[in-house]
Amino acid sequence: MEYTFPVTRTTHPKPRPQDETKLGFAKYFTDHMFVMDYDEGQGWHDGRVVPHEPFLIEPACAVLHYSQCMFEGMKAYRNPQGGVQLFRPDMNIARMKRTNERMCIPELPGDIFLAAVKAVIQEDIDWVPSAPGTALYIRPFIFGDEVSFSVLPAKHYKFMIILSPTGSYYAANDGGLSTTRIYVQDEYIRAARGGTGFAKCGGNYGGGMRASLDAMKYNCKDVLWLDAAENKYVEEIGTSNAFFRIDDEVITAPLDSGTILPGITRNSVIQLLKRWGIKVSERKLSIDEIVEASKNGKLQEVFASGTAAVISPIGWLCVKGEDVPVGDTKVGPVAQKLYDNLYGMQTGTVEDYMGWIYKL
Ligand code: COI
């Protein structure tokens, strides 16, 4: 089914950031946003593109108290021909469905989701940046906006999409790879079996902020979580999934515990490594094994993967306050090759040999 949505254009277009090499992450927002309502009995209705501006919310709105909400993260890229393209939007739709199911948010049909993404990007297409390392970050989100203090799913929801021209999440400058330091968190936990770890819901991130702040005290950019049951096995990083290259095997945490976010970049990394004949395993990996590998010179690379993080190499893990160096602490060859191929396909400078690109 084809969907078209009415557009109300802003009367006050904003100046676009001039220097695309200093966009940072989600510091600027475009002129328009998408909004759609859900009412019990009526379903999703009244999708529309409107000016991006603050909106009123009732203080008793349930989401402000109980966090019944979800979000997705995706990007639109400028290709060398000047066109704009998405990366694996079907994966965002599939993950949204799983998150909604877990959070008791009504199902939003995938074709409405994609039509809405396309409609709002179309309005702000000139905002898609083209400088190396940049993209238009797309943030779809849904929240229960019923006025209610019952700890029960809302009967009204809003689905919105906002857009932000964006550079690198972690690196000091957009456009190139550099290594960061990550703090291994052994006090707080992110997710336990049966919880919401696999879902992209706000609470997972709000609950992690204490640990991220603590990490910054150690000059670390973010936190690497350990499992809740034994505080022993690596899970994921605050914003992204984590990969470890030890003795030529690339290892990432398995999804079966339900505590790991099934990242679209994570899935793409696994597929690329398999295609290139690099050994890749989804298995439990203890922090002790990693520290030992660093001591023995076998810890070759660690990197984060995510839509915002893309591929972010890690040069040091901070374990109980001590630095554990990764390889020579510089950007490793596997991380660099992954970045070049993924970002190259996303921006159309590398052939889409995996069939992952969706042209707008
Ligand atoms: C993304 O990578 O799109 C995310 O949603 C991570 C975010 C917490 C920065």
mmCIF file of C-alpha atoms and ligand atoms in Angstrom:
data_model
loop_
_atom_site.group_PDB
_atom_site.id
_atom_site.type_symbol
_atom_site.label_atom_id
_atom_site.label_comp_id
_atom_site.label_asym_id
_atom_site.label_seq_id
_atom_site.Cartn_x
_atom_site.Cartn_y
_atom_site.Cartn_z
ATOM 1 C CA MET A 1 0.000 0.000 0.000
ATOM 2 C CA GLU A 2 1.201 3.533 -0.861
ATOM 3 C CA TYR A 3 1.037 6.137 1.881
ATOM 4 C CA THR A 4 1.167 9.888 1.408
ATOM 5 C CA PHE A 5 1.115 12.334 4.259
ATOM 6 C CA PRO A 6 0.106 16.014 4.366
ATOM 7 C CA VAL A 7 2.992 18.451 4.796
ATOM 8 C CA THR A 8 2.952 21.718 6.728
ATOM 9 C CA ARG A 9 6.157 23.555 5.828
ATOM 10 C CA THR A 10 8.017 25.653 8.338
ATOM 11 C CA THR A 11 7.765 29.399 7.868
ATOM 12 C CA HIS A 12 11.134 29.808 9.621
ATOM 13 C CA PRO A 13 13.697 27.556 7.911
ATOM 14 C CA LYS A 14 16.871 27.276 10.006
ATOM 15 C CA PRO A 15 20.331 27.983 8.633
ATOM 16 C CA ARG A 16 22.063 24.666 7.934
ATOM 17 C CA PRO A 17 25.403 24.078 9.712
ATOM 18 C CA GLN A 18 28.104 25.443 7.422
ATOM 19 C CA ASP A 19 31.046 23.323 8.527
ATOM 20 C CA GLU A 20 30.111 19.684 7.908
ATOM 21 C CA THR A 21 33.368 18.523 9.469
ATOM 22 C CA LYS A 22 32.232 19.680 12.917
ATOM 23 C CA LEU A 23 28.686 18.334 13.127
ATOM 24 C CA GLY A 24 29.287 16.088 16.144
ATOM 25 C CA PHE A 25 26.377 13.834 17.101
ATOM 26 C CA ALA A 26 22.778 15.123 17.139
ATOM 27 C CA LYS A 27 23.612 18.761 17.864
ATOM 28 C CA TYR A 28 21.521 20.156 15.003
ATOM 29 C CA PHE A 29 17.986 19.243 13.942
ATOM 30 C CA THR A 30 16.331 19.759 10.577
ATOM 31 C CA ASP A 31 13.282 21.894 9.776
ATOM 32 C CA HIS A 32 10.621 19.172 9.828
ATOM 33 C CA MET A 33 9.475 16.128 11.753
ATOM 34 C CA PHE A 34 6.923 13.369 11.265
ATOM 35 C CA VAL A 35 4.045 12.828 13.707
ATOM 36 C CA MET A 36 1.336 10.141 13.769
ATOM 37 C CA ASP A 37 -1.222 9.268 16.452
ATOM 38 C CA TYR A 38 -2.619 6.013 17.707
ATOM 39 C CA ASP A 39 -5.914 5.645 19.508
ATOM 40 C CA GLU A 40 -7.352 2.418 20.784
ATOM 41 C CA GLY A 41 -10.171 1.361 18.458
ATOM 42 C CA GLN A 42 -8.921 3.607 15.644
ATOM 43 C CA GLY A 43 -5.361 2.390 15.155
ATOM 44 C CA TRP A 44 -2.585 4.541 13.666
ATOM 45 C CA HIS A 45 -3.952 7.666 12.019
ATOM 46 C CA ASP A 46 -3.229 11.216 10.873
ATOM 47 C CA GLY A 47 0.390 10.817 9.823
ATOM 48 C CA ARG A 48 1.798 14.230 8.916
ATOM 49 C CA VAL A 49 5.005 16.140 8.277
ATOM 50 C CA VAL A 50 5.126 19.329 10.328
ATOM 51 C CA PRO A 51 7.750 21.891 11.399
ATOM 52 C CA HIS A 52 10.257 20.544 13.933
ATOM 53 C CA GLU A 53 9.354 22.456 17.069
ATOM 54 C CA PRO A 54 8.605 21.841 20.752
ATOM 55 C CA PHE A 55 5.152 20.433 21.484
ATOM 56 C CA LEU A 56 2.945 20.382 24.545
ATOM 57 C CA ILE A 57 2.683 17.314 26.717
ATOM 58 C CA GLU A 58 0.388 16.791 29.713
ATOM 59 C CA PRO A 59 2.497 16.420 32.907
ATOM 60 C CA ALA A 60 0.449 13.345 33.847
ATOM 61 C CA CYS A 61 1.292 11.670 30.537
ATOM 62 C CA ALA A 62 2.236 8.083 31.371
ATOM 63 C CA VAL A 63 5.540 8.009 29.454
ATOM 64 C CA LEU A 64 6.994 10.723 31.697
ATOM 65 C CA HIS A 65 6.477 8.445 34.672
ATOM 66 C CA TYR A 66 6.715 4.842 33.485
ATOM 67 C CA SER A 67 8.815 5.112 30.296
ATOM 68 C CA GLN A 68 6.584 3.157 27.938
ATOM 69 C CA CYS A 69 8.490 4.155 24.849
ATOM 70 C CA MET A 70 10.807 2.888 22.136
ATOM 71 C CA PHE A 71 13.156 4.329 19.560
ATOM 72 C CA GLU A 72 15.139 3.341 16.506
ATOM 73 C CA GLY A 73 18.350 4.703 15.029
ATOM 74 C CA MET A 74 19.106 4.799 11.318
ATOM 75 C CA LYS A 75 20.907 7.040 8.845
ATOM 76 C CA ALA A 76 20.439 8.505 5.365
ATOM 77 C CA TYR A 77 23.619 8.924 3.321
ATOM 78 C CA ARG A 78 24.545 11.162 0.388
ATOM 79 C CA ASN A 79 26.042 9.198 -2.504
ATOM 80 C CA PRO A 80 28.545 10.587 -5.053
ATOM 81 C CA GLN A 81 25.749 11.141 -7.608
ATOM 82 C CA GLY A 82 24.016 13.455 -5.116
ATOM 83 C CA GLY A 83 21.286 10.895 -4.355
ATOM 84 C CA VAL A 84 20.271 9.805 -0.864
ATOM 85 C CA GLN A 85 20.167 6.230 0.423
ATOM 86 C CA LEU A 86 19.297 4.200 3.518
ATOM 87 C CA PHE A 87 21.061 1.152 4.960
ATOM 88 C CA ARG A 88 19.016 -2.014 5.643
ATOM 89 C CA PRO A 89 15.783 -0.259 6.765
ATOM 90 C CA ASP A 90 14.078 -3.680 6.872
ATOM 91 C CA MET A 91 16.257 -4.496 9.881
ATOM 92 C CA ASN A 92 15.059 -1.402 11.759
ATOM 93 C CA ILE A 93 11.469 -2.389 11.026
ATOM 94 C CA ALA A 94 12.020 -5.930 12.291
ATOM 95 C CA ARG A 95 13.682 -4.661 15.486
ATOM 96 C CA MET A 96 10.954 -2.071 16.047
ATOM 97 C CA LYS A 97 8.383 -4.864 15.930
ATOM 98 C CA ARG A 98 10.258 -6.874 18.573
ATOM 99 C CA THR A 99 10.680 -3.828 20.803
ATOM 100 C CA ASN A 100 7.014 -2.850 20.476
ATOM 101 C CA GLU A 101 5.942 -6.358 21.358
ATOM 102 C CA ARG A 102 8.100 -6.327 24.529
ATOM 103 C CA MET A 103 6.967 -2.826 25.526
ATOM 104 C CA CYS A 104 3.233 -3.480 24.801
ATOM 105 C CA ILE A 105 3.279 -0.732 22.164
ATOM 106 C CA PRO A 106 0.787 -1.377 19.342
ATOM 107 C CA GLU A 107 2.307 -2.765 16.181
ATOM 108 C CA LEU A 108 3.186 -0.137 13.600
ATOM 109 C CA PRO A 109 3.103 -1.627 10.079
ATOM 110 C CA GLY A 110 6.538 -1.609 8.432
ATOM 111 C CA ASP A 111 5.250 0.057 5.273
ATOM 112 C CA ILE A 112 3.902 3.011 7.295
ATOM 113 C CA PHE A 113 7.241 3.275 9.117
ATOM 114 C CA LEU A 114 9.205 3.358 5.857
ATOM 115 C CA ALA A 115 6.784 5.732 4.111
ATOM 116 C CA ALA A 116 7.063 8.097 7.081
ATOM 117 C CA VAL A 117 10.881 7.980 7.024
ATOM 118 C CA LYS A 118 10.852 8.742 3.306
ATOM 119 C CA ALA A 119 8.264 11.534 3.634
ATOM 120 C CA VAL A 120 10.154 13.486 6.292
ATOM 121 C CA ILE A 121 13.564 13.021 4.625
ATOM 122 C CA GLN A 122 12.089 14.236 1.347
ATOM 123 C CA GLU A 123 11.154 17.537 3.013
ATOM 124 C CA ASP A 124 14.653 18.032 4.446
ATOM 125 C CA ILE A 125 16.694 16.316 1.742
ATOM 126 C CA ASP A 126 19.092 19.285 1.485
ATOM 127 C CA TRP A 127 20.124 18.617 5.086
ATOM 128 C CA VAL A 128 21.729 15.256 4.208
ATOM 129 C CA PRO A 129 25.443 16.059 4.556
ATOM 130 C CA SER A 130 28.168 14.820 2.243
ATOM 131 C CA ALA A 131 31.455 15.444 4.101
ATOM 132 C CA PRO A 132 33.462 12.295 4.955
ATOM 133 C CA GLY A 133 32.148 10.542 8.064
ATOM 134 C CA THR A 134 28.779 12.317 8.052
ATOM 135 C CA ALA A 135 25.169 11.212 7.528
ATOM 136 C CA LEU A 136 21.653 12.325 8.376
ATOM 137 C CA TYR A 137 20.791 10.551 11.627
ATOM 138 C CA ILE A 138 17.147 9.434 11.713
ATOM 139 C CA ARG A 139 15.488 8.992 15.090
ATOM 140 C CA PRO A 140 12.027 7.348 14.908
ATOM 141 C CA PHE A 141 10.355 6.940 18.319
ATOM 142 C CA ILE A 142 7.021 5.985 19.836
ATOM 143 C CA PHE A 143 5.688 6.819 23.290
ATOM 144 C CA GLY A 144 2.479 6.246 25.208
ATOM 145 C CA ASP A 145 0.846 9.668 25.640
ATOM 146 C CA GLU A 146 -2.163 8.707 27.678
ATOM 147 C CA VAL A 147 -2.924 10.751 30.789
ATOM 148 C CA SER A 148 -2.855 7.964 33.305
ATOM 149 C CA PHE A 149 -0.985 6.759 36.364
ATOM 150 C CA SER A 150 -2.091 3.138 35.914
ATOM 151 C CA VAL A 151 0.890 0.903 35.429
ATOM 152 C CA LEU A 152 -0.685 -0.514 32.281
ATOM 153 C CA PRO A 153 -0.093 0.000 28.547
ATOM 154 C CA ALA A 154 -1.370 3.352 27.253
ATOM 155 C CA LYS A 155 -4.375 3.627 24.957
ATOM 156 C CA HIS A 156 -2.905 6.545 22.962
ATOM 157 C CA TYR A 157 0.549 6.791 21.386
ATOM 158 C CA LYS A 158 2.564 9.120 19.240
ATOM 159 C CA PHE A 159 4.993 7.973 16.540
ATOM 160 C CA MET A 160 7.489 10.672 15.609
ATOM 161 C CA ILE A 161 10.621 10.964 13.477
ATOM 162 C CA ILE A 162 13.228 13.682 13.870
ATOM 163 C CA LEU A 163 16.391 14.169 11.817
ATOM 164 C CA SER A 164 19.869 15.407 12.599
ATOM 165 C CA PRO A 165 22.871 15.935 10.313
ATOM 166 C CA THR A 166 25.556 14.109 12.205
ATOM 167 C CA GLY A 167 29.240 13.216 12.286
ATOM 168 C CA SER A 168 31.066 10.852 14.555
ATOM 169 C CA TYR A 169 29.647 9.767 17.931
ATOM 170 C CA TYR A 170 32.960 9.070 19.662
ATOM 171 C CA ALA A 171 35.814 10.538 17.633
ATOM 172 C CA ALA A 172 37.021 14.043 18.433
ATOM 173 C CA ASN A 173 36.760 15.000 14.744
ATOM 174 C CA ASP A 174 34.330 13.721 12.137
ATOM 175 C CA GLY A 175 35.673 11.765 9.206
ATOM 176 C CA GLY A 176 38.523 9.609 10.496
ATOM 177 C CA LEU A 177 38.957 6.693 12.871
ATOM 178 C CA SER A 178 40.806 7.026 16.152
ATOM 179 C CA THR A 179 40.879 4.857 19.269
ATOM 180 C CA THR A 180 39.048 5.507 22.530
ATOM 181 C CA ARG A 181 39.257 4.198 26.089
ATOM 182 C CA ILE A 182 36.333 2.185 27.496
ATOM 183 C CA TYR A 183 35.590 1.439 31.160
ATOM 184 C CA VAL A 184 34.691 -2.118 32.099
ATOM 185 C CA GLN A 185 31.769 -1.806 34.494
ATOM 186 C CA ASP A 186 31.763 -4.360 37.292
ATOM 187 C CA GLU A 187 29.365 -2.748 39.752
ATOM 188 C CA TYR A 188 26.163 -1.804 37.924
ATOM 189 C CA ILE A 189 24.401 -4.034 35.400
ATOM 190 C CA ARG A 190 22.531 -3.173 32.217
ATOM 191 C CA ALA A 191 20.250 -6.126 31.539
ATOM 192 C CA ALA A 192 19.320 -9.488 32.976
ATOM 193 C CA ARG A 193 17.698 -12.530 31.402
ATOM 194 C CA GLY A 194 13.966 -11.871 30.945
ATOM 195 C CA GLY A 195 14.432 -8.097 31.036
ATOM 196 C CA THR A 196 14.387 -5.580 28.199
ATOM 197 C CA GLY A 197 18.057 -5.763 27.146
ATOM 198 C CA PHE A 198 17.264 -6.822 23.567
ATOM 199 C CA ALA A 199 14.700 -4.052 23.092
ATOM 200 C CA LYS A 200 15.470 -0.510 21.991
ATOM 201 C CA CYS A 201 13.640 1.235 24.813
ATOM 202 C CA GLY A 202 14.584 4.413 26.642
ATOM 203 C CA GLY A 203 14.896 2.818 30.087
ATOM 204 C CA ASN A 204 17.849 0.680 29.005
ATOM 205 C CA TYR A 205 19.799 3.847 28.311
ATOM 206 C CA GLY A 206 18.545 5.937 31.252
ATOM 207 C CA GLY A 207 19.531 3.116 33.585
ATOM 208 C CA GLY A 208 23.040 3.072 32.116
ATOM 209 C CA MET A 209 23.878 6.728 32.609
ATOM 210 C CA ARG A 210 25.222 6.312 36.163
ATOM 211 C CA ALA A 211 27.814 3.889 34.808
ATOM 212 C CA SER A 212 28.671 6.106 31.815
ATOM 213 C CA LEU A 213 29.313 9.056 34.120
ATOM 214 C CA ASP A 214 31.523 6.927 36.347
ATOM 215 C CA ALA A 215 33.435 5.780 33.242
ATOM 216 C CA MET A 216 34.183 9.401 32.360
ATOM 217 C CA LYS A 217 35.952 9.855 35.711
ATOM 218 C CA TYR A 218 38.519 7.415 34.349
ATOM 219 C CA ASN A 219 38.884 9.380 31.117
ATOM 220 C CA CYS A 220 36.822 6.734 29.312
ATOM 221 C CA LYS A 221 34.321 7.540 26.570
ATOM 222 C CA ASP A 222 31.842 4.863 27.584
ATOM 223 C CA VAL A 223 31.202 1.711 29.527
ATOM 224 C CA LEU A 224 31.545 -1.974 28.597
ATOM 225 C CA TRP A 225 28.863 -3.947 30.429
ATOM 226 C CA LEU A 226 29.375 -7.366 31.974
ATOM 227 C CA ASP A 227 26.607 -9.959 32.337
ATOM 228 C CA ALA A 228 24.214 -9.616 35.258
ATOM 229 C CA ALA A 229 24.301 -13.229 36.443
ATOM 230 C CA GLU A 230 28.054 -13.673 37.000
ATOM 231 C CA ASN A 231 29.553 -10.247 36.348
ATOM 232 C CA LYS A 232 32.080 -12.026 34.213
ATOM 233 C CA TYR A 233 31.182 -12.088 30.497
ATOM 234 C CA VAL A 234 31.326 -9.039 28.224
ATOM 235 C CA GLU A 235 27.964 -7.924 26.854
ATOM 236 C CA GLU A 236 27.842 -4.579 25.047
ATOM 237 C CA ILE A 237 28.996 -0.970 25.188
ATOM 238 C CA GLY A 238 26.734 1.908 26.334
ATOM 239 C CA THR A 239 25.749 2.873 22.787
ATOM 240 C CA SER A 240 26.830 -0.086 20.681
ATOM 241 C CA ASN A 241 27.826 -3.729 20.375
ATOM 242 C CA ALA A 242 31.380 -4.866 21.119
ATOM 243 C CA PHE A 243 33.792 -7.041 19.111
ATOM 244 C CA PHE A 244 37.111 -8.503 20.323
ATOM 245 C CA ARG A 245 39.813 -9.877 18.008
ATOM 246 C CA ILE A 246 41.906 -12.389 19.905
ATOM 247 C CA ASP A 247 44.416 -14.639 18.177
ATOM 248 C CA ASP A 248 42.715 -14.021 14.796
ATOM 249 C CA GLU A 249 39.222 -14.912 16.033
ATOM 250 C CA VAL A 250 36.674 -12.068 16.193
ATOM 251 C CA ILE A 251 34.279 -12.611 19.086
ATOM 252 C CA THR A 252 31.033 -10.874 20.065
ATOM 253 C CA ALA A 253 28.445 -11.686 22.734
ATOM 254 C CA PRO A 254 25.664 -14.068 21.587
ATOM 255 C CA LEU A 255 22.054 -12.842 21.415
ATOM 256 C CA ASP A 256 20.447 -15.872 23.074
ATOM 257 C CA SER A 257 20.419 -14.461 26.618
ATOM 258 C CA GLY A 258 18.072 -11.667 25.458
ATOM 259 C CA THR A 259 20.347 -9.122 27.143
ATOM 260 C CA ILE A 260 22.107 -7.822 24.018
ATOM 261 C CA LEU A 261 20.724 -5.288 21.549
ATOM 262 C CA PRO A 262 20.641 -6.980 18.116
ATOM 263 C CA GLY A 263 22.532 -4.246 16.314
ATOM 264 C CA ILE A 264 22.112 -3.837 12.563
ATOM 265 C CA THR A 265 25.786 -2.917 12.276
ATOM 266 C CA ARG A 266 26.612 -5.931 14.494
ATOM 267 C CA ASN A 267 24.780 -8.231 12.084
ATOM 268 C CA SER A 268 26.475 -6.573 9.094
ATOM 269 C CA VAL A 269 29.937 -6.942 10.675
ATOM 270 C CA ILE A 270 29.362 -10.665 11.262
ATOM 271 C CA GLN A 271 28.220 -11.169 7.667
ATOM 272 C CA LEU A 272 31.174 -9.237 6.219
ATOM 273 C CA LEU A 273 33.736 -11.075 8.337
ATOM 274 C CA LYS A 274 32.284 -14.436 7.272
ATOM 275 C CA ARG A 275 32.401 -13.363 3.635
ATOM 276 C CA TRP A 276 36.038 -12.319 3.992
ATOM 277 C CA GLY A 277 36.955 -15.670 5.562
ATOM 278 C CA ILE A 278 37.778 -14.158 8.959
ATOM 279 C CA LYS A 279 36.840 -16.411 11.869
ATOM 280 C CA VAL A 280 33.935 -14.838 13.762
ATOM 281 C CA SER A 281 32.191 -16.321 16.804
ATOM 282 C CA GLU A 282 29.102 -15.301 18.742
ATOM 283 C CA ARG A 283 30.094 -16.703 22.103
ATOM 284 C CA LYS A 284 30.531 -15.869 25.734
ATOM 285 C CA LEU A 285 33.868 -14.180 26.393
ATOM 286 C CA SER A 286 35.039 -13.436 29.917
ATOM 287 C CA ILE A 287 36.810 -10.241 30.890
ATOM 288 C CA ASP A 288 39.542 -12.438 32.420
ATOM 289 C CA GLU A 289 40.174 -14.046 29.004
ATOM 290 C CA ILE A 290 40.509 -10.560 27.499
ATOM 291 C CA VAL A 291 42.948 -9.322 30.171
ATOM 292 C CA GLU A 292 45.005 -12.505 29.777
ATOM 293 C CA ALA A 293 45.059 -12.062 25.981
ATOM 294 C CA SER A 294 46.302 -8.492 26.405
ATOM 295 C CA LYS A 295 49.123 -9.731 28.686
ATOM 296 C CA ASN A 296 50.093 -12.426 26.154
ATOM 297 C CA GLY A 297 50.020 -10.052 23.189
ATOM 298 C CA LYS A 298 46.990 -11.861 21.704
ATOM 299 C CA LEU A 299 44.418 -9.082 22.096
ATOM 300 C CA GLN A 300 44.687 -7.665 18.592
ATOM 301 C CA GLU A 301 41.653 -5.399 18.308
ATOM 302 C CA VAL A 302 38.534 -4.252 20.129
ATOM 303 C CA PHE A 303 35.881 -2.159 18.449
ATOM 304 C CA ALA A 304 32.328 -0.945 18.932
ATOM 305 C CA SER A 305 29.693 -1.248 16.216
ATOM 306 C CA GLY A 306 26.456 0.692 15.908
ATOM 307 C CA THR A 307 24.471 3.092 13.768
ATOM 308 C CA ALA A 308 25.743 6.081 15.718
ATOM 309 C CA ALA A 309 29.133 4.561 16.549
ATOM 310 C CA VAL A 310 29.598 3.025 13.030
ATOM 311 C CA ILE A 311 32.890 1.186 13.747
ATOM 312 C CA SER A 312 34.678 2.785 16.708
ATOM 313 C CA PRO A 313 38.060 1.237 17.530
ATOM 314 C CA ILE A 314 39.061 0.929 21.176
ATOM 315 C CA GLY A 315 42.692 1.310 22.237
ATOM 316 C CA TRP A 316 42.406 0.659 25.956
ATOM 317 C CA LEU A 317 40.006 -1.090 28.317
ATOM 318 C CA CYS A 318 40.013 0.237 31.834
ATOM 319 C CA VAL A 319 39.584 -2.763 34.155
ATOM 320 C CA LYS A 320 39.309 -2.029 37.891
ATOM 321 C CA GLY A 321 41.009 1.309 37.304
ATOM 322 C CA GLU A 322 43.957 -0.201 35.379
ATOM 323 C CA ASP A 323 44.567 0.314 31.664
ATOM 324 C CA VAL A 324 44.550 -2.875 29.579
ATOM 325 C CA PRO A 325 46.071 -2.014 26.191
ATOM 326 C CA VAL A 326 44.565 -3.404 23.009
ATOM 327 C CA GLY A 327 47.252 -4.370 20.462
ATOM 328 C CA ASP A 328 49.464 -1.346 19.829
ATOM 329 C CA THR A 329 46.494 0.868 20.931
ATOM 330 C CA LYS A 330 46.127 2.145 17.342
ATOM 331 C CA VAL A 331 43.283 1.535 14.876
ATOM 332 C CA GLY A 332 43.487 -2.126 13.812
ATOM 333 C CA PRO A 333 43.263 -3.479 10.244
ATOM 334 C CA VAL A 334 39.987 -5.382 10.669
ATOM 335 C CA ALA A 335 38.193 -2.374 12.191
ATOM 336 C CA GLN A 336 39.564 -0.148 9.427
ATOM 337 C CA LYS A 337 38.502 -2.577 6.657
ATOM 338 C CA LEU A 338 35.030 -2.916 8.180
ATOM 339 C CA TYR A 339 34.648 0.844 8.431
ATOM 340 C CA ASP A 340 35.856 1.416 4.865
ATOM 341 C CA ASN A 341 33.515 -1.209 3.438
ATOM 342 C CA LEU A 342 30.452 -0.399 5.529
ATOM 343 C CA TYR A 343 30.639 3.380 5.275
ATOM 344 C CA GLY A 344 31.747 3.008 1.644
ATOM 345 C CA MET A 345 28.632 0.962 0.796
ATOM 346 C CA GLN A 346 26.435 3.292 2.826
ATOM 347 C CA THR A 347 27.698 6.351 0.944
ATOM 348 C CA GLY A 348 27.921 4.632 -2.442
ATOM 349 C CA THR A 349 31.708 4.832 -2.849
ATOM 350 C CA VAL A 350 32.010 1.034 -2.500
ATOM 351 C CA GLU A 351 29.804 -1.250 -4.593
ATOM 352 C CA ASP A 352 26.818 -2.596 -2.643
ATOM 353 C CA TYR A 353 27.968 -6.209 -2.925
ATOM 354 C CA MET A 354 25.732 -7.287 -0.030
ATOM 355 C CA GLY A 355 22.470 -5.829 -1.386
ATOM 356 C CA TRP A 356 22.037 -3.645 1.727
ATOM 357 C CA ILE A 357 21.371 -0.261 0.152
ATOM 358 C CA TYR A 358 17.879 1.214 -0.227
ATOM 359 C CA LYS A 359 17.918 4.185 -2.589
ATOM 360 C CA LEU A 360 15.420 6.977 -1.989
HETATM 361 C C1 COI B 1 22.184 4.250 17.483
HETATM 362 O O1 COI B 1 23.306 3.827 17.237
HETATM 363 O O2 COI B 1 21.400 4.576 16.578
HETATM 364 C C2 COI B 1 21.702 4.386 18.848
HETATM 365 O O3 COI B 1 20.529 4.419 19.027
HETATM 366 C C3 COI B 1 22.669 4.560 19.933
HETATM 367 C C4 COI B 1 22.340 5.763 20.715
HETATM 368 C C5 COI B 1 22.109 5.399 22.110
HETATM 369 C C6 COI B 1 23.345 6.830 20.541
#
